[in-house]
Short mmCIF file of the C-alpha atoms (twelve columns), coordinates in Angstrom:
data_MODEL
# 
_entry.id   MODEL 
# 
loop_
_atom_site.group_PDB 
_atom_site.id 
_atom_site.type_symbol 
_atom_site.label_atom_id 
_atom_site.label_alt_id 
_atom_site.label_comp_id 
_atom_site.label_asym_id 
_atom_site.label_seq_id 
_atom_site.Cartn_x 
_atom_site.Cartn_y 
_atom_site.Cartn_z 
_atom_site.pdbx_PDB_model_num 
ATOM 1   C CA . UNK A 1   -6.635  5.634   36.173  1 
ATOM 2   C CA . UNK A 2   -7.532  2.583   38.146  1 
ATOM 3   C CA . UNK A 3   -5.964  -0.315  36.288  1 
ATOM 4   C CA . UNK A 4   -7.500  -2.841  38.482  1 
ATOM 5   C CA . UNK A 5   -11.035 -1.904  37.248  1 
ATOM 6   C CA . UNK A 6   -12.372 -4.594  34.810  1 
ATOM 7   C CA . UNK A 7   -13.237 -1.960  31.913  1 
ATOM 8   C CA . UNK A 8   -9.649  -1.240  31.712  1 
ATOM 9   C CA . UNK A 9   -8.567  -4.934  30.968  1 
ATOM 10  C CA . UNK A 10  -8.450  -7.337  28.298  1 
ATOM 11  C CA . UNK A 11  -7.553  -4.639  25.460  1 
ATOM 12  C CA . UNK A 12  -4.768  -4.574  22.661  1 
ATOM 13  C CA . UNK A 13  -3.395  -2.923  19.959  1 
ATOM 14  C CA . UNK A 14  -3.566  -3.989  16.273  1 
ATOM 15  C CA . UNK A 15  -1.132  -2.586  13.665  1 
ATOM 16  C CA . UNK A 16  -2.671  -3.031  10.247  1 
ATOM 17  C CA . UNK A 17  -0.617  -1.904  6.837   1 
ATOM 18  C CA . UNK A 18  -2.091  -1.547  3.392   1 
ATOM 19  C CA . UNK A 19  0.804   -2.287  1.153   1 
ATOM 20  C CA . UNK A 20  0.595   -0.797  -2.274  1 
ATOM 21  C CA . UNK A 21  2.237   -1.271  -5.552  1 
ATOM 22  C CA . UNK A 22  1.887   -1.140  -9.459  1 
ATOM 23  C CA . UNK A 23  2.239   -3.694  -12.051 1 
ATOM 24  C CA . UNK A 24  1.981   -2.895  -15.494 1 
ATOM 25  C CA . UNK A 25  0.025   0.251   -14.513 1 
ATOM 26  C CA . UNK A 26  -2.294  -1.260  -12.410 1 
ATOM 27  C CA . UNK A 27  -2.403  -0.147  -8.697  1 
ATOM 28  C CA . UNK A 28  -2.740  -3.304  -6.012  1 
ATOM 29  C CA . UNK A 29  -2.855  -3.955  -2.501  1 
ATOM 30  C CA . UNK A 30  -1.091  -6.921  -0.673  1 
ATOM 31  C CA . UNK A 31  -3.765  -9.204  0.990   1 
ATOM 32  C CA . UNK A 32  -2.899  -12.261 3.087   1 
ATOM 33  C CA . UNK A 33  -5.216  -15.242 3.846   1 
ATOM 34  C CA . UNK A 34  -5.455  -16.146 7.759   1 
ATOM 35  C CA . UNK A 35  -4.645  -19.618 8.634   1 
ATOM 36  C CA . UNK A 36  -5.931  -19.513 12.334  1 
ATOM 37  C CA . UNK A 37  -9.253  -18.393 13.908  1 
ATOM 38  C CA . UNK A 38  -10.876 -15.904 14.010  1 
ATOM 39  C CA . UNK A 39  -11.791 -15.628 10.434  1 
ATOM 40  C CA . UNK A 40  -9.859  -18.711 9.290   1 
ATOM 41  C CA . UNK A 41  -9.487  -19.059 5.595   1 
ATOM 42  C CA . UNK A 42  -10.197 -15.432 4.950   1 
ATOM 43  C CA . UNK A 43  -8.166  -12.509 3.284   1 
ATOM 44  C CA . UNK A 44  -7.193  -9.567  5.186   1 
ATOM 45  C CA . UNK A 45  -4.663  -6.844  5.261   1 
ATOM 46  C CA . UNK A 46  -1.194  -7.291  6.621   1 
ATOM 47  C CA . UNK A 47  -0.676  -6.847  10.314  1 
ATOM 48  C CA . UNK A 48  -1.578  -8.283  13.616  1 
ATOM 49  C CA . UNK A 49  -1.281  -7.536  17.519  1 
ATOM 50  C CA . UNK A 50  1.545   -5.381  19.020  1 
ATOM 51  C CA . UNK A 51  3.237   -6.512  21.713  1 
ATOM 52  C CA . UNK A 52  3.686   -4.743  25.097  1 
ATOM 53  C CA . UNK A 53  7.353   -4.397  25.019  1 
ATOM 54  C CA . UNK A 54  7.624   -2.761  21.471  1 
ATOM 55  C CA . UNK A 55  6.873   0.677   19.877  1 
ATOM 56  C CA . UNK A 56  3.992   0.863   17.418  1 
ATOM 57  C CA . UNK A 57  6.258   1.442   14.385  1 
ATOM 58  C CA . UNK A 58  8.380   -1.426  15.381  1 
ATOM 59  C CA . UNK A 59  5.585   -3.844  15.711  1 
ATOM 60  C CA . UNK A 60  3.998   -2.757  12.571  1 
ATOM 61  C CA . UNK A 61  6.905   -3.576  10.679  1 
ATOM 62  C CA . UNK A 62  7.491   -6.699  12.325  1 
ATOM 63  C CA . UNK A 63  4.091   -7.940  11.654  1 
ATOM 64  C CA . UNK A 64  4.734   -7.247  7.829   1 
ATOM 65  C CA . UNK A 65  7.834   -9.111  8.016   1 
ATOM 66  C CA . UNK A 66  6.350   -12.031 9.845   1 
ATOM 67  C CA . UNK A 67  3.145   -12.209 7.588   1 
ATOM 68  C CA . UNK A 68  4.593   -11.144 3.986   1 
ATOM 69  C CA . UNK A 69  8.556   -11.448 4.075   1 
ATOM 70  C CA . UNK A 70  8.697   -7.630  3.336   1 
ATOM 71  C CA . UNK A 71  11.375  -5.546  5.118   1 
ATOM 72  C CA . UNK A 72  12.955  -2.071  4.616   1 
ATOM 73  C CA . UNK A 73  9.672   -0.637  3.827   1 
ATOM 74  C CA . UNK A 74  8.759   2.862   4.780   1 
ATOM 75  C CA . UNK A 75  4.851   3.255   6.321   1 
ATOM 76  C CA . UNK A 76  2.990   6.143   7.089   1 
ATOM 77  C CA . UNK A 77  0.304   5.840   9.874   1 
ATOM 78  C CA . UNK A 78  -2.905  7.412   8.706   1 
ATOM 79  C CA . UNK A 79  -5.866  6.703   11.184  1 
ATOM 80  C CA . UNK A 80  -7.145  4.967   14.283  1 
ATOM 81  C CA . UNK A 81  -10.028 2.636   14.248  1 
ATOM 82  C CA . UNK A 82  -11.683 2.138   17.620  1 
ATOM 83  C CA . UNK A 83  -14.945 0.203   17.451  1 
ATOM 84  C CA . UNK A 84  -15.645 -1.845  20.601  1 
ATOM 85  C CA . UNK A 85  -16.561 -4.920  18.544  1 
ATOM 86  C CA . UNK A 86  -14.091 -4.829  15.744  1 
ATOM 87  C CA . UNK A 87  -12.503 -8.080  16.822  1 
ATOM 88  C CA . UNK A 88  -14.440 -10.981 18.391  1 
ATOM 89  C CA . UNK A 89  -11.514 -11.890 20.815  1 
ATOM 90  C CA . UNK A 90  -11.207 -8.675  22.512  1 
ATOM 91  C CA . UNK A 91  -11.130 -4.977  22.506  1 
ATOM 92  C CA . UNK A 92  -8.641  -4.254  19.917  1 
ATOM 93  C CA . UNK A 93  -7.809  -0.725  18.634  1 
ATOM 94  C CA . UNK A 94  -6.213  -0.487  15.132  1 
ATOM 95  C CA . UNK A 95  -3.691  1.720   13.982  1 
ATOM 96  C CA . UNK A 96  -3.538  1.965   10.350  1 
ATOM 97  C CA . UNK A 97  -0.632  2.473   8.049   1 
ATOM 98  C CA . UNK A 98  -0.338  2.522   4.356   1 
ATOM 99  C CA . UNK A 99  3.176   1.131   2.528   1 
ATOM 100 C CA . UNK A 100 4.189   1.501   -0.854  1 
ATOM 101 C CA . UNK A 101 6.719   -0.780  -2.669  1 
ATOM 102 C CA . UNK A 102 8.255   -1.939  -6.193  1 
ATOM 103 C CA . UNK A 103 6.515   -5.723  -5.979  1 
ATOM 104 C CA . UNK A 104 9.484   -6.844  -8.479  1 
ATOM 105 C CA . UNK A 105 11.934  -6.156  -6.047  1 
ATOM 106 C CA . UNK A 106 10.412  -8.191  -3.144  1 
ATOM 107 C CA . UNK A 107 9.618   -12.125 -3.032  1 
ATOM 108 C CA . UNK A 108 6.336   -12.233 -0.868  1 
ATOM 109 C CA . UNK A 109 5.963   -15.260 1.524   1 
ATOM 110 C CA . UNK A 110 3.128   -17.332 0.352   1 
ATOM 111 C CA . UNK A 111 2.797   -18.992 3.749   1 
ATOM 112 C CA . UNK A 112 3.835   -18.544 7.219   1 
ATOM 113 C CA . UNK A 113 2.784   -19.892 10.654  1 
ATOM 114 C CA . UNK A 114 -0.194  -17.563 10.920  1 
ATOM 115 C CA . UNK A 115 -1.076  -17.258 6.993   1 
ATOM 116 C CA . UNK A 116 -1.724  -19.734 4.111   1 
ATOM 117 C CA . UNK A 117 -1.625  -17.569 1.192   1 
ATOM 118 C CA . UNK A 118 -0.788  -13.974 -0.058  1 
ATOM 119 C CA . UNK A 119 -0.898  -12.310 -3.131  1 
ATOM 120 C CA . UNK A 120 -1.515  -8.829  -4.835  1 
ATOM 121 C CA . UNK A 121 -5.252  -7.822  -5.589  1 
ATOM 122 C CA . UNK A 122 -6.364  -4.874  -7.939  1 
ATOM 123 C CA . UNK A 123 -7.703  -2.037  -5.721  1 
ATOM 124 C CA . UNK A 124 -11.091 -2.345  -7.728  1 
ATOM 125 C CA . UNK A 125 -11.211 -6.183  -7.161  1 
ATOM 126 C CA . UNK A 126 -10.925 -6.745  -3.593  1 
ATOM 127 C CA . UNK A 127 -12.542 -9.925  -2.060  1 
ATOM 128 C CA . UNK A 128 -14.326 -9.931  1.316   1 
ATOM 129 C CA . UNK A 129 -11.998 -9.066  3.978   1 
ATOM 130 C CA . UNK A 130 -11.840 -10.134 7.646   1 
ATOM 131 C CA . UNK A 131 -12.490 -7.928  10.639  1 
ATOM 132 C CA . UNK A 132 -13.076 -4.249  9.559   1 
ATOM 133 C CA . UNK A 133 -10.439 -4.358  7.032   1 
ATOM 134 C CA . UNK A 134 -12.690 -3.244  4.146   1 
ATOM 135 C CA . UNK A 135 -13.261 0.077   5.988   1 
ATOM 136 C CA . UNK A 136 -9.544  0.226   6.995   1 
ATOM 137 C CA . UNK A 137 -8.680  -0.334  3.300   1 
ATOM 138 C CA . UNK A 138 -11.168 2.078   1.960   1 
ATOM 139 C CA . UNK A 139 -9.641  4.790   4.235   1 
ATOM 140 C CA . UNK A 140 -6.018  3.556   2.958   1 
ATOM 141 C CA . UNK A 141 -6.979  4.229   -0.264  1 
ATOM 142 C CA . UNK A 142 -8.322  7.640   0.605   1 
ATOM 143 C CA . UNK A 143 -4.910  8.510   2.215   1 
ATOM 144 C CA . UNK A 144 -2.966  7.154   -0.753  1 
ATOM 145 C CA . UNK A 145 -4.838  9.615   -2.952  1 
ATOM 146 C CA . UNK A 146 -3.548  12.446  -0.925  1 
ATOM 147 C CA . UNK A 147 0.074   10.886  -0.854  1 
ATOM 148 C CA . UNK A 148 0.116   10.137  -4.542  1 
ATOM 149 C CA . UNK A 149 0.169   13.698  -5.278  1 
ATOM 150 C CA . UNK A 150 3.653   13.752  -3.774  1 
ATOM 151 C CA . UNK A 151 6.621   12.797  -5.754  1 
ATOM 152 C CA . UNK A 152 8.418   11.284  -2.848  1 
ATOM 153 C CA . UNK A 153 6.015   8.414   -2.444  1 
ATOM 154 C CA . UNK A 154 6.195   7.789   -6.263  1 
ATOM 155 C CA . UNK A 155 9.414   6.757   -6.467  1 
ATOM 156 C CA . UNK A 156 8.744   3.942   -3.971  1 
ATOM 157 C CA . UNK A 157 5.672   2.798   -5.770  1 
ATOM 158 C CA . UNK A 158 6.741   2.583   -9.309  1 
ATOM 159 C CA . UNK A 159 9.395   0.140   -10.775 1 
ATOM 160 C CA . UNK A 160 11.997  1.534   -13.017 1 
ATOM 161 C CA . UNK A 161 10.867  1.407   -16.633 1 
ATOM 162 C CA . UNK A 162 7.678   2.336   -16.843 1 
ATOM 163 C CA . UNK A 163 5.785   4.173   -19.828 1 
ATOM 164 C CA . UNK A 164 4.175   7.487   -19.603 1 
ATOM 165 C CA . UNK A 165 0.711   5.836   -20.364 1 
ATOM 166 C CA . UNK A 166 1.253   3.506   -17.416 1 
ATOM 167 C CA . UNK A 167 2.115   6.373   -14.970 1 
ATOM 168 C CA . UNK A 168 -1.152  8.018   -16.282 1 
ATOM 169 C CA . UNK A 169 -3.221  4.915   -15.793 1 
ATOM 170 C CA . UNK A 170 -2.296  4.827   -12.217 1 
ATOM 171 C CA . UNK A 171 -3.011  8.459   -11.492 1 
ATOM 172 C CA . UNK A 172 -6.540  7.804   -12.991 1 
ATOM 173 C CA . UNK A 173 -6.946  4.640   -11.277 1 
ATOM 174 C CA . UNK A 174 -6.573  5.952   -7.799  1 
ATOM 175 C CA . UNK A 175 -7.618  9.618   -8.120  1 
ATOM 176 C CA . UNK A 176 -10.563 8.154   -9.881  1 
ATOM 177 C CA . UNK A 177 -10.549 11.109  -12.403 1 
ATOM 178 C CA . UNK A 178 -9.082  11.462  -16.294 1 
ATOM 179 C CA . UNK A 179 -6.153  13.522  -17.489 1 
ATOM 180 C CA . UNK A 180 -5.318  14.561  -20.982 1 
ATOM 181 C CA . UNK A 181 -2.541  12.621  -22.250 1 
ATOM 182 C CA . UNK A 182 -0.615  15.503  -23.572 1 
ATOM 183 C CA . UNK A 183 -1.202  17.499  -20.631 1 
ATOM 184 C CA . UNK A 184 -0.227  14.887  -18.424 1 
ATOM 185 C CA . UNK A 185 3.099   13.994  -20.010 1 
ATOM 186 C CA . UNK A 186 3.774   17.915  -19.997 1 
ATOM 187 C CA . UNK A 187 2.869   18.136  -16.527 1 
ATOM 188 C CA . UNK A 188 5.420   15.334  -15.411 1 
ATOM 189 C CA . UNK A 189 8.181   16.135  -17.597 1 
ATOM 190 C CA . UNK A 190 8.360   20.027  -16.347 1 
ATOM 191 C CA . UNK A 191 8.515   18.997  -12.857 1 
ATOM 192 C CA . UNK A 192 11.954  16.963  -13.506 1 
ATOM 193 C CA . UNK A 193 11.514  14.184  -11.385 1 
ATOM 194 C CA . UNK A 194 11.597  11.264  -14.000 1 
ATOM 195 C CA . UNK A 195 14.184  10.825  -16.466 1 
ATOM 196 C CA . UNK A 196 14.379  8.682   -19.963 1 
ATOM 197 C CA . UNK A 197 16.054  5.400   -19.508 1 
ATOM 198 C CA . UNK A 198 16.901  5.545   -23.388 1 
ATOM 199 C CA . UNK A 199 14.893  2.210   -23.694 1 
ATOM 200 C CA . UNK A 200 11.488  1.484   -25.106 1 
ATOM 201 C CA . UNK A 201 8.787   -0.886  -24.964 1 
ATOM 202 C CA . UNK A 202 6.923   -2.240  -27.967 1 
ATOM 203 C CA . UNK A 203 3.127   -2.975  -27.396 1 
ATOM 204 C CA . UNK A 204 1.114   -5.122  -30.146 1 
ATOM 205 C CA . UNK A 205 0.184   -3.280  -32.933 1 
ATOM 206 C CA . UNK A 206 1.820   -0.018  -31.769 1 
ATOM 207 C CA . UNK A 207 5.210   2.102   -32.080 1 
ATOM 208 C CA . UNK A 208 7.847   1.407   -29.289 1 
ATOM 209 C CA . UNK A 209 6.985   3.525   -26.075 1 
ATOM 210 C CA . UNK A 210 9.817   5.497   -24.282 1 
ATOM 211 C CA . UNK A 211 10.543  4.069   -21.048 1 
ATOM 212 C CA . UNK A 212 11.139  6.097   -17.818 1 
ATOM 213 C CA . UNK A 213 12.217  6.081   -14.288 1 
ATOM 214 C CA . UNK A 214 12.035  8.271   -11.343 1 
ATOM 215 C CA . UNK A 215 15.023  10.239  -10.318 1 
ATOM 216 C CA . UNK A 216 17.169  9.419   -7.354  1 
ATOM 217 C CA . UNK A 217 16.753  11.589  -4.063  1 
ATOM 218 C CA . UNK A 218 14.080  13.850  -5.808  1 
ATOM 219 C CA . UNK A 219 12.810  16.851  -3.969  1 
ATOM 220 C CA . UNK A 220 9.530   16.489  -2.528  1 
ATOM 221 C CA . UNK A 221 7.190   18.491  -4.492  1 
ATOM 222 C CA . UNK A 222 3.349   18.400  -5.634  1 
ATOM 223 C CA . UNK A 223 2.439   16.673  -8.547  1 
ATOM 224 C CA . UNK A 224 -0.974  18.047  -8.876  1 
# 
Protein backbone atom coordinates (compact mmCIF):
# COMPACT_ATOMS: atom_id res chain seq x y z
CA UNK A 1 0.00 0.00 0.00
CA UNK A 2 1.40 3.37 -1.03
CA UNK A 3 0.22 5.59 1.82
CA UNK A 4 1.36 8.71 -0.01
CA UNK A 5 -1.45 8.28 -2.53
CA UNK A 6 -4.30 10.75 -2.07
CA UNK A 7 -6.97 8.05 -1.89
CA UNK A 8 -5.44 6.67 1.33
CA UNK A 9 -5.51 9.99 3.15
CA UNK A 10 -8.21 11.79 5.17
CA UNK A 11 -9.87 8.70 6.55
CA UNK A 12 -10.95 8.01 10.11
CA UNK A 13 -12.89 5.67 12.37
CA UNK A 14 -16.03 6.29 14.42
CA UNK A 15 -16.99 4.07 17.37
CA UNK A 16 -20.77 4.28 17.74
CA UNK A 17 -22.53 2.56 20.66
CA UNK A 18 -26.24 1.96 21.14
CA UNK A 19 -26.66 1.79 24.93
CA UNK A 20 -29.88 0.05 25.97
CA UNK A 21 -31.72 -0.05 29.27
CA UNK A 22 -35.15 -0.95 30.67
CA UNK A 23 -37.43 1.40 32.62
CA UNK A 24 -40.59 -0.12 34.12
CA UNK A 25 -40.65 -2.83 31.50
CA UNK A 26 -39.99 -0.45 28.57
CA UNK A 27 -36.77 -0.92 26.53
CA UNK A 28 -34.97 2.36 25.80
CA UNK A 29 -31.80 3.59 24.12
CA UNK A 30 -29.55 6.49 25.15
CA UNK A 31 -29.35 9.41 22.73
CA UNK A 32 -27.16 12.49 22.96
CA UNK A 33 -27.71 15.89 21.31
CA UNK A 34 -24.77 17.33 19.38
CA UNK A 35 -23.46 20.74 20.42
CA UNK A 36 -21.13 21.20 17.44
CA UNK A 37 -21.26 20.95 13.66
CA UNK A 38 -21.88 18.87 11.68
CA UNK A 39 -25.47 18.11 12.71
CA UNK A 40 -25.46 20.63 15.58
CA UNK A 41 -28.61 20.33 17.67
CA UNK A 42 -29.49 16.87 16.36
CA UNK A 43 -29.82 13.63 18.32
CA UNK A 44 -27.46 10.73 17.76
CA UNK A 45 -26.13 7.59 19.36
CA UNK A 46 -23.20 7.76 21.77
CA UNK A 47 -19.78 7.82 20.15
CA UNK A 48 -17.17 9.70 18.20
CA UNK A 49 -13.81 9.47 16.45
CA UNK A 50 -11.12 7.00 17.51
CA UNK A 51 -7.68 8.44 18.11
CA UNK A 52 -4.75 6.89 16.25
CA UNK A 53 -2.99 6.02 19.52
CA UNK A 54 -5.78 3.89 21.07
CA UNK A 55 -7.39 0.52 20.45
CA UNK A 56 -10.94 0.41 19.13
CA UNK A 57 -12.49 -0.85 22.35
CA UNK A 58 -10.62 1.66 24.49
CA UNK A 59 -11.67 4.45 22.18
CA UNK A 60 -15.30 3.36 22.19
CA UNK A 61 -15.39 3.32 26.00
CA UNK A 62 -13.63 6.68 26.20
CA UNK A 63 -16.24 8.21 23.90
CA UNK A 64 -19.05 6.72 26.00
CA UNK A 65 -17.58 8.21 29.16
CA UNK A 66 -16.87 11.63 27.64
CA UNK A 67 -20.33 11.95 26.08
CA UNK A 68 -22.48 10.37 28.82
CA UNK A 69 -20.45 9.87 32.00
CA UNK A 70 -21.04 6.10 31.84
CA UNK A 71 -18.10 3.87 32.69
CA UNK A 72 -17.58 0.21 33.53
CA UNK A 73 -19.95 -0.93 30.81
CA UNK A 74 -19.46 -4.09 28.76
CA UNK A 75 -20.03 -3.54 25.05
CA UNK A 76 -20.38 -5.91 22.11
CA UNK A 77 -19.12 -5.16 18.60
CA UNK A 78 -21.77 -6.09 16.04
CA UNK A 79 -21.23 -4.48 12.62
CA UNK A 80 -19.11 -2.14 10.50
CA UNK A 81 -20.67 0.71 8.50
CA UNK A 82 -18.60 1.97 5.60
CA UNK A 83 -20.58 4.12 3.18
CA UNK A 84 -18.27 6.65 1.58
CA UNK A 85 -20.54 9.62 2.36
CA UNK A 86 -21.71 8.68 5.85
CA UNK A 87 -19.87 11.73 7.25
CA UNK A 88 -19.80 15.17 5.56
CA UNK A 89 -16.36 15.93 7.03
CA UNK A 90 -14.23 13.09 5.68
CA UNK A 91 -14.32 9.38 4.97
CA UNK A 92 -15.25 7.79 8.33
CA UNK A 93 -15.73 4.07 8.91
CA UNK A 94 -18.10 3.35 11.82
CA UNK A 95 -17.67 0.38 14.14
CA UNK A 96 -21.02 -0.39 15.78
CA UNK A 97 -21.34 -1.59 19.38
CA UNK A 98 -24.19 -2.25 21.76
CA UNK A 99 -24.10 -1.90 25.51
CA UNK A 100 -26.66 -2.71 28.19
CA UNK A 101 -26.96 -1.07 31.58
CA UNK A 102 -29.28 -0.57 34.52
CA UNK A 103 -30.24 3.11 34.17
CA UNK A 104 -30.99 3.30 37.89
CA UNK A 105 -27.32 2.76 38.67
CA UNK A 106 -25.91 5.60 36.55
CA UNK A 107 -26.24 9.35 36.36
CA UNK A 108 -26.22 10.48 32.75
CA UNK A 109 -24.38 13.71 31.97
CA UNK A 110 -26.91 16.08 30.47
CA UNK A 111 -24.24 18.32 28.96
CA UNK A 112 -20.57 17.97 28.01
CA UNK A 113 -18.14 19.95 25.87
CA UNK A 114 -19.59 18.27 22.78
CA UNK A 115 -23.18 17.53 23.80
CA UNK A 116 -26.06 19.77 24.90
CA UNK A 117 -28.40 17.06 26.19
CA UNK A 118 -28.78 13.32 26.78
CA UNK A 119 -31.82 11.20 27.50
CA UNK A 120 -33.35 7.72 27.28
CA UNK A 121 -35.79 7.18 24.40
CA UNK A 122 -38.21 4.33 23.83
CA UNK A 123 -36.95 2.22 20.95
CA UNK A 124 -40.33 2.58 19.25
CA UNK A 125 -40.31 6.40 19.55
CA UNK A 126 -36.97 7.53 18.16
CA UNK A 127 -36.51 11.08 16.77
CA UNK A 128 -34.62 11.79 13.55
CA UNK A 129 -30.94 10.98 14.08
CA UNK A 130 -27.71 12.51 12.73
CA UNK A 131 -25.33 10.79 10.32
CA UNK A 132 -26.49 7.25 9.51
CA UNK A 133 -27.39 6.53 13.12
CA UNK A 134 -30.94 5.45 12.27
CA UNK A 135 -29.42 2.63 10.20
CA UNK A 136 -26.94 1.80 12.95
CA UNK A 137 -29.68 1.76 15.60
CA UNK A 138 -31.87 -0.52 13.48
CA UNK A 139 -28.97 -2.97 13.15
CA UNK A 140 -28.22 -2.64 16.87
CA UNK A 141 -31.81 -3.56 17.74
CA UNK A 142 -31.59 -6.59 15.45
CA UNK A 143 -28.40 -7.63 17.25
CA UNK A 144 -30.07 -7.05 20.63
CA UNK A 145 -32.87 -9.38 19.55
CA UNK A 146 -30.27 -12.11 19.18
CA UNK A 147 -28.44 -11.29 22.41
CA UNK A 148 -31.58 -10.95 24.56
CA UNK A 149 -32.22 -14.66 24.16
CA UNK A 150 -29.06 -15.22 26.21
CA UNK A 151 -29.32 -14.99 29.97
CA UNK A 152 -25.95 -13.31 30.58
CA UNK A 153 -26.95 -10.05 28.91
CA UNK A 154 -30.27 -9.87 30.74
CA UNK A 155 -28.70 -9.48 34.16
CA UNK A 156 -27.02 -6.26 32.98
CA UNK A 157 -30.08 -4.94 31.19
CA UNK A 158 -32.59 -5.29 34.02
CA UNK A 159 -32.60 -3.53 37.38
CA UNK A 160 -33.35 -5.49 40.53
CA UNK A 161 -36.95 -5.81 41.62
CA UNK A 162 -38.84 -6.35 38.38
CA UNK A 163 -42.14 -8.15 37.96
CA UNK A 164 -42.65 -11.10 35.66
CA UNK A 165 -45.10 -9.10 33.47
CA UNK A 166 -42.43 -6.37 33.10
CA UNK A 167 -39.89 -8.95 32.00
CA UNK A 168 -42.34 -10.42 29.52
CA UNK A 169 -43.19 -6.95 28.21
CA UNK A 170 -39.54 -6.28 27.38
CA UNK A 171 -39.14 -9.58 25.55
CA UNK A 172 -42.25 -8.89 23.53
CA UNK A 173 -41.24 -5.31 22.70
CA UNK A 174 -37.75 -6.22 21.52
CA UNK A 175 -38.54 -9.53 19.82
CA UNK A 176 -41.79 -8.29 18.28
CA UNK A 177 -43.83 -11.29 19.38
CA UNK A 178 -46.27 -12.22 22.12
CA UNK A 179 -45.91 -14.96 24.73
CA UNK A 180 -48.53 -16.77 26.72
CA UNK A 181 -48.30 -15.38 30.25
CA UNK A 182 -48.28 -18.73 32.07
CA UNK A 183 -45.87 -20.39 29.64
CA UNK A 184 -43.50 -17.43 29.83
CA UNK A 185 -43.43 -17.51 33.63
CA UNK A 186 -42.93 -21.26 33.66
CA UNK A 187 -40.06 -21.04 31.17
CA UNK A 188 -38.20 -18.29 33.05
CA UNK A 189 -38.53 -20.01 36.43
CA UNK A 190 -37.41 -23.36 34.99
CA UNK A 191 -34.13 -21.82 33.82
CA UNK A 192 -33.15 -20.99 37.42
CA UNK A 193 -31.80 -17.57 36.44
CA UNK A 194 -34.09 -15.38 38.55
CA UNK A 195 -34.97 -15.43 42.22
CA UNK A 196 -37.85 -14.17 44.31
CA UNK A 197 -36.87 -11.07 46.32
CA UNK A 198 -39.70 -11.70 48.81
CA UNK A 199 -40.92 -8.20 47.96
CA UNK A 200 -44.08 -7.13 46.18
CA UNK A 201 -45.31 -4.14 44.23
CA UNK A 202 -48.93 -3.08 44.25
CA UNK A 203 -50.42 -1.73 41.05
CA UNK A 204 -53.57 0.35 41.06
CA UNK A 205 -56.63 -1.88 41.06
CA UNK A 206 -54.58 -5.08 41.16
CA UNK A 207 -53.25 -7.40 43.78
CA UNK A 208 -49.56 -7.09 44.73
CA UNK A 209 -47.13 -8.62 42.22
CA UNK A 210 -44.00 -10.53 43.19
CA UNK A 211 -40.67 -8.85 42.51
CA UNK A 212 -37.74 -10.78 41.08
CA UNK A 213 -34.08 -10.20 40.33
CA UNK A 214 -31.50 -12.05 38.26
CA UNK A 215 -29.20 -14.31 40.21
CA UNK A 216 -25.55 -13.43 40.56
CA UNK A 217 -23.01 -15.18 38.32
CA UNK A 218 -25.63 -17.11 36.38
CA UNK A 219 -24.39 -19.55 33.77
CA UNK A 220 -25.01 -18.31 30.26
CA UNK A 221 -27.82 -20.27 28.60
CA UNK A 222 -30.39 -19.89 25.87
CA UNK A 223 -33.65 -18.43 27.16
CA UNK A 224 -35.69 -18.91 23.98
